[in-house]
Amino acid sequence: MNILAIDTSNETLSIAILKNKNLVATITTNQSKNHSVTLMPQIANLLKQVNMSITEIDRFVVAKGPGSYTGLRIGVTTAKTFAYTLSKELVGVSSLAVLAAPINEVNTVIIPIFDARRDNVFAGAYLRENNQLKNVIVDQHIPLEKLLEKLSDYKRLFFVGVDSHKFAERIKIVLKDKEIQFSANELDYPQAYYLGIMGLAQEPVDIHSFVPKYLRLTQAESQWLEKNQESNDESLVEKI
Amino acid sequence: MGNGEKKRELILAFESSCDETSVAVIEDGNKILSNVVATQVKSHKRFGGVVPEVASRHHIEQVTLCLADAMEEAKVTYNDLSAVAVTYGPGLVGALLVGVASAKVVAYAHNLPLIPVNHMAGHIYAARFKSEIKFPAIALLVSGGHTELVYMARENSYQIIGETRDDAAGEAYDKIGRVLGLKYPAGKNIDEMAHEGADTFAFPRAMMKEENFDFSFSGLKSAFINTVHHAEQVNEKLNVNDLAASFQQSVVDVLVYKTERALNDFSVKQLILAGGVAANQGLRDGLDELIGKYSGIELLKAPLNLCGDNAAMIGAAGFVAWKNGESADLSLNADPSLEFEWI
């Protein structure tokens, strides 16, 4: 099976082509100022370099969130339109799991983190068991302090992602009696090869209903829900 | 083809600049094979106006569904298509990006040219579904986001000759609608109320004396709000239909007057009325009256069902751009503040 894996969920843009578990080609860019401008030319270039046509891709795998709302929408719209228009498979994988995937530590809880501003983070916790990643704290939008509370049951912790360094001091203070490691170098950034590997193992999803996992309501919607609890169950979008 | 049969040129068009997701298939630039529109108006009613992040989220829910329905209704395959057209601005950036990303994928996956379309050119070309556009022409474009006069010397040429200095006309309708306690979007409601009332309040007509083709509606809006608030303070009950009629008459007078000036300065064959507010009956009547003064100029009004945002109009404008050799590469980005050039 040929896979095209796309991660545009944060500043890093990463794309990979896989033949089953084998890497065919990949490119990871930390200088992509605008994923809307760079994503499609990079996909076209990567395919060209390995003499493949987009029609040879059997499965599109995309990092589905959390992350930057705009970045997620560019990646997810691109992947779901490819899958739909070429009648191929679509798989979504947690953007946090992608960061956790290359960390090869056992008996250690792996915590990928994205900064969500104002002392909030997008984070989850994963354990490596039988060479599989097992999610032990579900991906969520959470104040950093609360996340650290939830992690106090674990002895060995491995924080992943370029944003984890921003919180290193506070993590070390709050979890001072734990064995703590942080990612470094290329492990700070998502690599679409691992996204592809994880996507290979999952079942395809329904294409039309697939949307990013923002893990946060918009401010307008949460304020509206406070005042109008469940009073609107009719469809919000209609064909005219 | 064969048997001397002319090949039909089909454009697949995407529109997602604000709160409607739309995909259409247009034949030869003037025939609608499908025009699927998913509107979010019910969702944004909750907030009294369009919330950009909510709009972007709805677009991604709808885009492939609209594409599927548009292709199916048109009974065409990707092999039948000549090009893919997409609105790349102006509009809400997050909303535009969904249509742009999707259109780029379809164009690349099926080896089709990608045609970038200015949303305002799309509005003008909604009129193409009524009859042919004759050049030179002037278009009065009135919507929730824009109010402008556009000169078209020839096909695929658009130059602004005047625009609003502050609020768009449609924006003013929504704002005074809120003051009157009407549900968003209020334009249609105010239009109907205006027809039950009379112009009794003598609201200002802005920039009528200035030697240009620009508009202003914020002064009118303030005058309206002051009138309503003052009446509330002194416990006076105003006739809301008269308020609506007075507001609308002021808007229509300014739009008609500036259009008249443009018709006097530019020698044109057609006046085109387009944009969301082009559905307004008061404005349609006002321009009918104006055009009666000019024997050589035809008034071409966008069909009522195509005045709002839709991809059919993007397909019609995209067809003209495509015929004129325009295309974009895969780096096409959304441009939220895209504008025609000034004359």
Coordinates of C-alpha atoms in Angstrom, one line a residue:
Chain A
M1 CA 0.0 0.0 0.0
N2 CA 1.2 3.5 -1.0
I3 CA 0.7 6.2 1.6
L4 CA 0.9 9.9 1.5
A5 CA 1.2 11.4 5.1
I6 CA 0.6 15.1 5.8
D7 CA 1.2 17.0 9.0
T8 CA 0.5 20.8 9.0
S9 CA -0.8 21.0 12.5
N10 CA 1.8 23.4 13.7
E11 CA 4.7 25.4 12.4
T12 CA 6.5 22.4 11.0
L13 CA 5.3 21.1 7.7
S14 CA 6.1 17.4 7.2
I15 CA 5.2 15.1 4.3
A16 CA 6.1 11.5 3.6
I17 CA 5.5 8.9 1.0
L18 CA 5.6 5.3 2.3
K19 CA 5.3 1.9 0.6
N20 CA 3.8 -0.1 3.4
K21 CA 6.2 0.4 6.4
N22 CA 9.1 1.6 4.2
L23 CA 9.9 5.2 3.7
V24 CA 10.0 6.3 0.0
A25 CA 10.6 10.0 0.5
T26 CA 10.0 12.6 3.1
I27 CA 10.5 16.3 3.6
T28 CA 10.2 18.3 6.9
T29 CA 10.3 22.1 6.8
N30 CA 10.5 24.4 9.8
Q31 CA 10.5 27.5 7.6
S32 CA 7.2 27.1 6.0
K33 CA 5.7 30.5 6.8
N34 CA 2.4 29.7 5.2
H35 CA 1.3 26.1 4.7
S36 CA -1.4 27.2 2.3
V37 CA 1.4 28.3 -0.1
T38 CA 3.9 25.5 0.5
L39 CA 2.0 22.3 1.1
M40 CA 0.8 21.5 -2.5
P41 CA 4.0 22.4 -4.3
Q42 CA 5.9 20.3 -1.8
I43 CA 3.6 17.3 -2.3
A44 CA 3.9 17.7 -6.1
N45 CA 7.8 18.0 -5.8
L46 CA 8.1 15.0 -3.6
L47 CA 6.1 12.7 -5.9
K48 CA 8.0 14.0 -8.9
Q49 CA 11.4 13.2 -7.2
V50 CA 10.4 9.6 -6.8
N51 CA 8.6 9.3 -10.1
M52 CA 5.2 8.6 -8.6
S53 CA 1.8 9.9 -9.7
I54 CA -0.7 11.1 -7.1
T55 CA -3.1 8.4 -8.5
E56 CA -0.7 5.7 -7.2
I57 CA -1.4 6.7 -3.6
D58 CA -3.8 4.3 -1.9
R59 CA -4.2 6.0 1.4
F60 CA -4.0 9.6 2.6
V61 CA -3.0 9.9 6.3
V62 CA -3.3 13.3 8.0
A63 CA -2.5 14.7 11.4
K64 CA -6.0 15.6 12.6
G65 CA -5.2 17.8 15.6
P66 CA -4.9 19.3 18.0
G67 CA -2.8 22.2 16.7
S68 CA -3.2 25.5 14.9
Y69 CA -6.7 25.8 13.6
T70 CA -5.7 27.2 10.3
G71 CA -2.8 24.7 9.9
L72 CA -5.2 21.8 10.7
R73 CA -7.7 22.9 8.2
I74 CA -5.2 23.2 5.4
G75 CA -3.9 19.6 6.0
V76 CA -7.3 18.1 6.6
T77 CA -9.0 19.8 3.6
T78 CA -6.2 18.7 1.4
A79 CA -6.2 15.1 2.6
K80 CA -9.9 14.7 2.6
T81 CA -10.3 16.2 -0.9
F82 CA -7.6 14.0 -2.2
A83 CA -9.2 10.9 -0.8
Y84 CA -12.6 11.9 -2.0
T85 CA -11.7 13.0 -5.5
L86 CA -9.4 10.0 -6.2
S87 CA -11.7 7.5 -4.4
K88 CA -8.9 6.5 -2.0
E89 CA -8.8 5.9 1.8
L90 CA -8.5 8.5 4.4
V91 CA -7.0 8.1 7.9
G92 CA -6.6 10.7 10.7
V93 CA -4.0 10.4 13.4
S94 CA -3.6 12.5 16.6
S95 CA -1.0 15.2 16.0
L96 CA 0.3 14.6 19.5
A97 CA 0.6 10.8 18.9
V98 CA 2.8 11.7 15.9
L99 CA 5.2 13.5 18.2
A100 CA 5.2 10.6 20.7
A101 CA 5.7 7.9 18.1
P102 CA 9.5 8.0 17.6
I103 CA 10.2 8.0 21.4
N104 CA 11.6 4.6 22.1
E105 CA 11.3 4.3 25.9
V106 CA 9.6 1.6 27.8
N107 CA 8.1 1.9 31.3
T108 CA 8.0 5.7 30.6
V109 CA 5.0 7.9 30.1
I110 CA 5.5 9.9 27.0
I111 CA 3.9 13.4 27.0
P112 CA 3.7 15.3 23.7
I113 CA 2.9 19.0 24.3
F114 CA 1.8 21.9 22.2
D115 CA 1.7 25.4 23.7
A116 CA -1.9 26.6 23.6
R117 CA -1.0 30.0 25.1
R118 CA -2.0 31.6 28.5
D119 CA -0.5 28.7 30.4
N120 CA -2.6 26.2 28.6
V121 CA -1.4 23.3 26.6
F122 CA -2.6 20.7 24.2
A123 CA -1.3 17.4 25.6
G124 CA -1.9 13.7 26.0
A125 CA 0.1 10.9 27.6
Y126 CA 1.2 7.7 25.9
L127 CA 2.9 4.4 27.0
R128 CA 4.9 2.2 24.7
E129 CA 3.7 -1.4 25.2
N130 CA 4.5 -4.3 22.8
N131 CA 5.9 -1.8 20.4
Q132 CA 2.6 0.0 20.3
L133 CA 1.7 3.4 21.6
K134 CA -1.1 3.2 24.2
N135 CA -2.9 6.4 25.0
V136 CA -3.2 6.7 28.8
I137 CA -4.3 10.4 29.2
V138 CA -6.6 11.4 26.4
D139 CA -5.5 14.4 24.2
Q140 CA -6.9 17.5 25.6
H141 CA -6.7 21.3 26.0
I142 CA -5.7 21.8 29.6
P143 CA -3.9 24.3 32.0
L144 CA -0.3 23.2 32.4
E145 CA -0.7 22.9 36.2
K146 CA -3.6 20.5 35.9
L147 CA -1.7 18.4 33.4
L148 CA 1.2 18.1 35.8
E149 CA -1.2 17.1 38.6
K150 CA -2.5 14.3 36.4
L151 CA 1.1 13.1 35.7
S152 CA 2.1 12.8 39.4
D153 CA 1.2 9.1 39.4
Y154 CA 4.0 8.3 37.0
K155 CA 7.6 7.9 37.9
R156 CA 9.4 8.2 34.6
L157 CA 8.3 10.9 32.2
F158 CA 9.4 12.0 28.7
F159 CA 8.1 15.3 27.5
V160 CA 8.2 15.7 23.7
G161 CA 8.0 18.7 21.3
V162 CA 9.7 22.0 20.7
D163 CA 7.1 23.6 23.0
S164 CA 8.0 21.3 25.9
H165 CA 11.2 23.3 26.5
K166 CA 9.2 26.4 27.2
F167 CA 7.7 24.7 30.2
A168 CA 10.8 22.8 31.3
E169 CA 11.6 24.9 34.4
R170 CA 8.1 24.6 35.8
I171 CA 7.8 20.9 35.0
K172 CA 11.0 20.2 36.8
I173 CA 9.9 22.2 39.9
V174 CA 6.4 20.7 40.1
L175 CA 7.5 17.1 39.4
K176 CA 10.8 17.4 41.2
D177 CA 11.0 13.8 42.5
K178 CA 10.5 12.2 39.1
E179 CA 12.8 11.0 36.4
I180 CA 12.2 13.5 33.7
Q181 CA 13.5 13.7 30.1
F182 CA 12.9 16.1 27.3
S183 CA 13.1 15.5 23.5
A184 CA 15.9 17.1 21.6
N185 CA 17.0 17.7 18.0
E186 CA 14.8 16.2 15.3
L187 CA 12.5 14.5 17.9
D188 CA 11.3 18.0 18.8
Y189 CA 9.4 18.1 15.5
P190 CA 6.7 15.9 14.0
Q191 CA 8.0 13.6 11.3
A192 CA 5.4 12.5 8.7
Y193 CA 7.1 9.1 8.3
Y194 CA 5.8 8.1 11.8
L195 CA 2.4 9.6 10.9
G196 CA 2.4 7.3 7.9
I197 CA 3.3 4.2 10.0
M198 CA 0.6 4.9 12.5
G199 CA -1.9 5.6 9.7
L200 CA -1.1 2.2 8.2
A201 CA -2.3 0.5 11.3
Q202 CA -5.7 2.3 11.5
E203 CA -9.0 1.8 9.9
P204 CA -10.1 4.3 7.2
V205 CA -12.7 6.9 8.2
D206 CA -15.7 8.3 6.5
I207 CA -14.3 11.1 4.3
H208 CA -17.2 13.6 4.2
S209 CA -17.7 13.8 7.9
F210 CA -14.0 14.0 8.7
V211 CA -13.0 17.2 10.4
P212 CA -10.0 18.4 12.5
K213 CA -9.9 17.5 16.2
Y214 CA -9.7 21.1 17.5
L215 CA -10.3 19.9 21.1
R216 CA -11.7 23.4 21.8
L217 CA -15.0 25.0 21.0
T218 CA -14.8 28.5 19.5
Q219 CA -15.2 31.3 22.1
A220 CA -18.5 32.4 20.4
E221 CA -19.9 28.9 20.7
S222 CA -18.9 28.2 24.3
Q223 CA -20.4 31.6 25.3
W224 CA -23.6 30.8 23.4
L225 CA -23.8 27.3 25.0
E226 CA -23.6 28.8 28.5
K227 CA -26.7 30.8 27.8
N228 CA -28.6 28.3 25.6
Q229 CA -28.0 24.9 27.0
E230 CA -28.8 22.3 24.3
S231 CA -31.7 24.4 23.1
N232 CA -30.6 24.2 19.5
D233 CA -30.5 20.7 18.1
E234 CA -31.5 21.5 14.6
S235 CA -29.0 21.5 11.8
L236 CA -26.9 24.6 11.6
V237 CA -26.0 24.3 8.0
E238 CA -28.5 23.6 5.3
K239 CA -28.5 23.2 1.5
I240 CA -30.5 25.8 -0.3
Chain B
M1 CA -16.8 15.5 -30.1
G2 CA -16.9 14.6 -33.8
N3 CA -19.8 15.1 -36.1
G4 CA -19.0 18.8 -36.1
E5 CA -20.3 18.9 -32.5
K6 CA -18.7 21.7 -30.5
K7 CA -17.0 20.5 -27.3
R8 CA -18.6 22.0 -24.3
E9 CA -16.3 23.7 -21.8
L10 CA -17.0 22.8 -18.2
I11 CA -15.7 24.8 -15.2
L12 CA -15.9 23.3 -11.7
A13 CA -16.1 26.2 -9.3
F14 CA -15.5 26.6 -5.5
E15 CA -16.8 29.4 -3.3
S16 CA -16.2 29.7 0.5
S17 CA -15.4 33.4 1.1
C18 CA -17.9 33.9 3.9
D19 CA -20.7 31.8 5.3
E20 CA -21.8 29.8 2.3
T21 CA -19.9 26.7 1.0
S22 CA -20.7 26.3 -2.6
V23 CA -19.5 24.1 -5.5
A24 CA -20.9 24.4 -9.1
V25 CA -20.4 23.0 -12.6
I26 CA -20.9 25.6 -15.3
E27 CA -21.1 24.9 -19.1
D28 CA -19.6 27.5 -21.5
G29 CA -19.7 30.2 -18.9
N30 CA -23.4 30.7 -19.0
K31 CA -25.3 27.5 -18.2
I32 CA -25.7 26.1 -14.7
L33 CA -25.4 22.3 -14.6
S34 CA -25.3 22.4 -10.8
N35 CA -24.9 25.0 -8.1
V36 CA -24.9 23.4 -4.6
V37 CA -25.0 26.0 -1.8
A38 CA -24.7 25.0 1.9
T39 CA -25.6 28.1 3.9
Q40 CA -24.5 28.6 7.6
V41 CA -26.9 31.4 8.2
K42 CA -28.7 29.5 10.9
S43 CA -25.4 28.9 12.8
H44 CA -24.3 32.5 12.7
K45 CA -27.8 33.7 13.7
R46 CA -26.9 32.4 17.2
F47 CA -24.2 35.1 17.4
G48 CA -26.0 37.9 15.5
G49 CA -23.4 37.9 12.8
V50 CA -20.8 35.8 11.0
V51 CA -18.1 34.4 13.4
P52 CA -15.0 33.7 11.3
E53 CA -13.7 30.7 13.2
V54 CA -17.2 29.1 13.2
A55 CA -17.5 29.8 9.5
S56 CA -14.2 28.1 8.7
R57 CA -15.2 25.0 10.7
H58 CA -18.4 24.7 8.8
H59 CA -16.7 25.0 5.4
I60 CA -14.5 22.0 6.2
E61 CA -17.6 19.9 7.1
Q62 CA -19.3 20.8 3.9
V63 CA -16.7 21.1 1.1
T64 CA -16.4 17.5 -0.1
L65 CA -20.2 17.0 0.3
C66 CA -20.9 20.0 -1.9
L67 CA -18.3 18.8 -4.4
A68 CA -19.9 15.3 -4.5
D69 CA -23.4 16.8 -5.0
A70 CA -22.2 19.3 -7.7
M71 CA -20.5 16.6 -9.8
E72 CA -23.5 14.2 -9.4
E73 CA -26.2 16.8 -10.2
A74 CA -24.3 18.0 -13.2
K75 CA -23.9 14.3 -14.4
V76 CA -20.2 14.9 -15.3
T77 CA -16.9 13.2 -14.6
Y78 CA -13.5 14.9 -14.0
N79 CA -12.5 13.9 -17.5
D80 CA -15.3 16.2 -18.8
L81 CA -13.9 19.3 -17.1
S82 CA -11.9 22.1 -18.7
A83 CA -10.7 23.9 -15.5
V84 CA -11.2 24.4 -11.8
A85 CA -12.1 27.9 -10.6
V86 CA -11.9 29.1 -7.0
T87 CA -12.6 32.3 -5.1
Y88 CA -9.3 33.4 -3.5
G89 CA -10.4 36.7 -2.1
P90 CA -11.7 39.0 -0.8
G91 CA -13.3 37.4 2.2
L92 CA -12.5 35.7 5.6
V93 CA -9.1 34.2 5.3
G94 CA -9.8 31.0 7.2
A95 CA -13.0 30.5 5.1
L96 CA -11.3 31.2 1.8
L97 CA -8.5 28.7 2.6
V98 CA -10.8 25.8 2.7
G99 CA -12.1 26.4 -0.8
V100 CA -8.6 27.2 -2.1
A101 CA -7.1 24.1 -0.6
S102 CA -9.8 21.9 -2.0
A103 CA -9.8 23.4 -5.5
K104 CA -6.0 23.0 -5.7
V105 CA -6.3 19.3 -4.9
V106 CA -9.0 18.7 -7.5
A107 CA -7.0 20.6 -10.1
Y108 CA -3.7 18.8 -9.3
A109 CA -5.3 15.3 -8.9
H110 CA -7.0 15.5 -12.3
N111 CA -4.4 17.6 -14.2
L112 CA -6.7 20.6 -14.7
P113 CA -5.8 24.3 -14.9
L114 CA -6.5 26.2 -11.7
I115 CA -8.2 29.6 -12.2
P116 CA -8.1 32.2 -9.4
V117 CA -11.3 34.3 -9.2
N118 CA -11.9 37.6 -7.4
H119 CA -15.2 37.1 -5.5
M120 CA -16.4 40.5 -6.8
A121 CA -15.9 39.5 -10.4
G122 CA -18.0 36.5 -9.5
H123 CA -20.8 38.7 -8.2
I124 CA -20.8 40.7 -11.5
Y125 CA -20.9 37.5 -13.5
A126 CA -24.0 36.3 -11.7
A127 CA -25.7 38.7 -14.2
R128 CA -24.2 36.6 -17.1
F129 CA -26.9 33.9 -16.3
K130 CA -29.6 36.5 -17.3
S131 CA -28.0 37.7 -20.5
E132 CA -24.7 38.4 -22.3
I133 CA -22.5 41.2 -20.9
K134 CA -21.9 44.0 -23.4
F135 CA -18.8 46.2 -23.0
P136 CA -17.9 48.7 -21.9
A137 CA -20.1 48.3 -18.8
I138 CA -20.4 49.6 -15.3
A139 CA -21.3 47.4 -12.4
L140 CA -22.8 48.6 -9.1
L141 CA -21.7 46.0 -6.6
V142 CA -23.5 46.1 -3.3
S143 CA -23.1 43.5 -0.6
G144 CA -22.5 42.9 3.1
G145 CA -18.8 43.5 2.7
H146 CA -18.5 45.8 -0.3
T147 CA -20.1 48.8 -2.0
E148 CA -18.3 49.8 -5.2
L149 CA -18.7 51.0 -8.8
V150 CA -16.6 49.0 -11.3
Y151 CA -15.8 49.9 -14.8
M152 CA -15.3 47.1 -17.3
A153 CA -13.7 48.4 -20.5
R154 CA -13.7 45.0 -22.0
E155 CA -14.1 41.3 -21.1
N156 CA -12.0 40.3 -18.0
S157 CA -11.1 43.9 -17.2
Y158 CA -12.3 45.3 -13.9
Q159 CA -11.4 48.8 -12.5
I160 CA -12.8 50.4 -9.4
I161 CA -14.1 54.0 -10.0
G162 CA -15.7 54.4 -6.6
E163 CA -16.2 52.6 -3.3
T164 CA -17.5 53.1 0.2
R165 CA -15.3 55.1 2.5
D166 CA -16.6 53.3 5.6
D167 CA -19.4 50.7 6.0
A168 CA -20.7 48.6 3.1
A169 CA -24.4 49.2 2.4
G170 CA -25.3 45.6 3.5
E171 CA -23.3 46.1 6.7
A172 CA -25.4 49.2 7.5
Y173 CA -28.6 47.2 7.0
D174 CA -27.3 44.6 9.5
K175 CA -26.3 47.2 12.0
I176 CA -29.6 49.1 12.0
G177 CA -31.4 45.7 11.9
R178 CA -29.8 45.0 15.3
V179 CA -31.0 48.4 16.6
L180 CA -34.6 47.5 15.5
G181 CA -34.2 44.1 17.2
L182 CA -34.5 42.2 13.9
K183 CA -32.8 38.8 13.4
Y184 CA -29.6 38.6 11.4
P185 CA -29.4 39.0 8.4
A186 CA -31.9 41.9 8.5
G187 CA -31.7 43.1 4.9
K188 CA -34.7 41.4 3.5
N189 CA -36.8 42.2 6.5
I190 CA -35.9 45.9 6.3
D191 CA -36.7 45.9 2.6
E192 CA -40.2 44.5 3.3
M193 CA -40.8 47.0 6.1
A194 CA -39.7 49.8 4.0
H195 CA -42.4 49.0 1.5
E196 CA -45.0 49.4 4.2
G197 CA -43.7 52.8 5.4
A198 CA -42.8 56.3 4.1
D199 CA -39.6 58.4 4.0
T200 CA -40.6 60.7 6.9
F201 CA -37.3 61.1 8.9
A202 CA -35.1 62.9 6.3
F203 CA -31.9 61.0 7.1
P204 CA -28.7 62.4 5.6
R205 CA -27.6 61.6 2.1
A206 CA -23.8 61.4 2.3
M207 CA -21.2 62.7 -0.2
M208 CA -23.9 63.7 -2.7
K209 CA -22.1 67.0 -3.4
E210 CA -18.6 65.5 -3.8
E211 CA -17.1 65.2 -7.3
N212 CA -16.3 61.5 -7.0
F213 CA -18.0 58.1 -7.2
D214 CA -17.4 57.1 -3.5
F215 CA -20.1 56.3 -0.9
S216 CA -20.4 56.6 2.8
F217 CA -23.0 55.0 5.1
S218 CA -21.7 55.4 8.6
G219 CA -23.2 58.9 9.0
L220 CA -26.6 57.5 8.0
K221 CA -26.2 54.7 10.4
S222 CA -25.3 57.1 13.3
A223 CA -28.3 59.4 12.4
F224 CA -30.6 56.4 12.5
I225 CA -29.2 55.1 15.8
N226 CA -29.4 58.6 17.4
T227 CA -33.0 59.0 16.3
V228 CA -34.0 55.6 17.8
H229 CA -32.1 56.2 21.0
H230 CA -33.5 59.7 21.4
A231 CA -37.1 58.4 21.0
E232 CA -36.4 55.7 23.6
Q233 CA -35.2 58.3 26.1
V234 CA -38.2 60.5 25.7
N235 CA -40.5 57.5 25.5
E236 CA -41.7 58.3 22.1
K237 CA -42.9 55.5 19.9
L238 CA -41.6 55.7 16.3
N239 CA -43.2 54.0 13.3
V240 CA -40.7 51.2 12.5
N241 CA -41.9 50.9 8.9
D242 CA -41.3 54.6 8.4
L243 CA -37.8 54.3 10.0
A244 CA -37.0 51.4 7.6
A245 CA -38.4 53.3 4.6
S246 CA -36.4 56.4 5.5
F247 CA -33.2 54.5 6.0
Q248 CA -33.7 52.5 2.7
Q249 CA -34.5 55.6 0.7
S250 CA -31.4 57.3 1.9
V251 CA -29.2 54.3 0.9
V252 CA -31.0 54.0 -2.5
D253 CA -30.7 57.7 -3.2
V254 CA -27.0 57.7 -2.6
L255 CA -26.4 54.5 -4.6
V256 CA -28.6 55.8 -7.5
Y257 CA -27.1 59.3 -7.5
K258 CA -23.5 58.1 -7.7
T259 CA -24.4 55.5 -10.3
E260 CA -26.0 58.3 -12.4
R261 CA -22.8 60.3 -12.1
A262 CA -20.8 57.3 -13.3
L263 CA -23.2 56.8 -16.3
N264 CA -22.7 60.4 -17.2
D265 CA -18.9 60.3 -17.1
F266 CA -18.4 56.9 -18.8
S267 CA -19.9 55.9 -22.1
V268 CA -21.2 52.4 -21.5
K269 CA -23.6 49.9 -23.0
Q270 CA -24.7 48.3 -19.8
L271 CA -25.3 48.9 -16.1
I272 CA -25.0 45.7 -14.1
L273 CA -26.4 45.4 -10.6
A274 CA -24.9 42.7 -8.5
G275 CA -24.0 41.6 -5.0
G276 CA -26.1 40.4 -2.0
V277 CA -27.9 43.7 -1.6
A278 CA -28.8 43.6 -5.3
A279 CA -31.8 41.5 -4.2
N280 CA -33.2 44.6 -2.5
Q281 CA -36.4 45.6 -4.1
G282 CA -36.0 49.3 -3.3
L283 CA -32.6 49.4 -5.0
R284 CA -33.9 47.4 -8.0
D285 CA -36.8 49.9 -8.4
G286 CA -34.5 52.9 -8.0
L287 CA -32.2 51.7 -10.8
D288 CA -35.2 50.9 -13.0
E289 CA -36.2 54.5 -12.7
L290 CA -32.7 55.8 -13.3
I291 CA -32.1 53.7 -16.4
G292 CA -35.4 55.1 -17.9
K293 CA -33.4 58.4 -18.4
Y294 CA -30.8 56.7 -20.7
S295 CA -32.0 55.3 -24.0
G296 CA -28.8 53.6 -25.0
I297 CA -27.9 51.8 -21.7
E298 CA -29.3 48.5 -20.7
L299 CA -29.8 47.6 -17.0
L300 CA -28.8 44.0 -16.3
K301 CA -29.7 42.8 -12.9
A302 CA -28.2 39.7 -11.4
P303 CA -31.0 37.1 -11.0
L304 CA -32.5 37.2 -7.5
N305 CA -31.5 33.6 -6.7
L306 CA -27.8 34.3 -7.6
C307 CA -27.4 37.6 -5.8
G308 CA -26.1 35.9 -2.6
D309 CA -22.8 34.0 -2.6
N310 CA -22.7 31.0 -4.8
A311 CA -20.2 29.1 -6.9
A312 CA -22.1 29.4 -10.2
M313 CA -21.1 33.0 -10.5
I314 CA -17.5 32.0 -9.7
G315 CA -17.7 29.5 -12.6
A316 CA -19.0 32.2 -15.0
A317 CA -16.2 34.6 -14.0
G318 CA -13.7 31.8 -14.0
F319 CA -14.7 30.8 -17.5
V320 CA -13.9 34.3 -18.8
A321 CA -10.6 34.4 -16.9
W322 CA -9.7 30.9 -18.3
K323 CA -10.6 32.0 -21.9
N324 CA -8.3 35.0 -21.4
G325 CA -5.4 32.7 -20.4
E326 CA -5.3 33.3 -16.6
S327 CA -4.2 30.6 -14.3
A328 CA -2.6 30.0 -10.9
D329 CA 0.0 27.5 -9.8
L330 CA -0.2 25.2 -6.7
S331 CA 1.1 28.0 -4.4
L332 CA -2.1 29.9 -4.8
N333 CA -3.0 31.5 -1.4
A334 CA -6.1 33.1 -0.1
D335 CA -6.0 37.0 -0.3
P336 CA -8.6 38.3 2.2
S337 CA -8.2 41.9 1.1
L338 CA -8.0 41.3 -2.6
E339 CA -9.2 44.3 -4.6
F340 CA -9.7 45.3 -8.3
E341 CA -7.2 48.0 -9.3
W342 CA -8.4 51.6 -9.3
I343 CA -8.9 53.3 -12.7

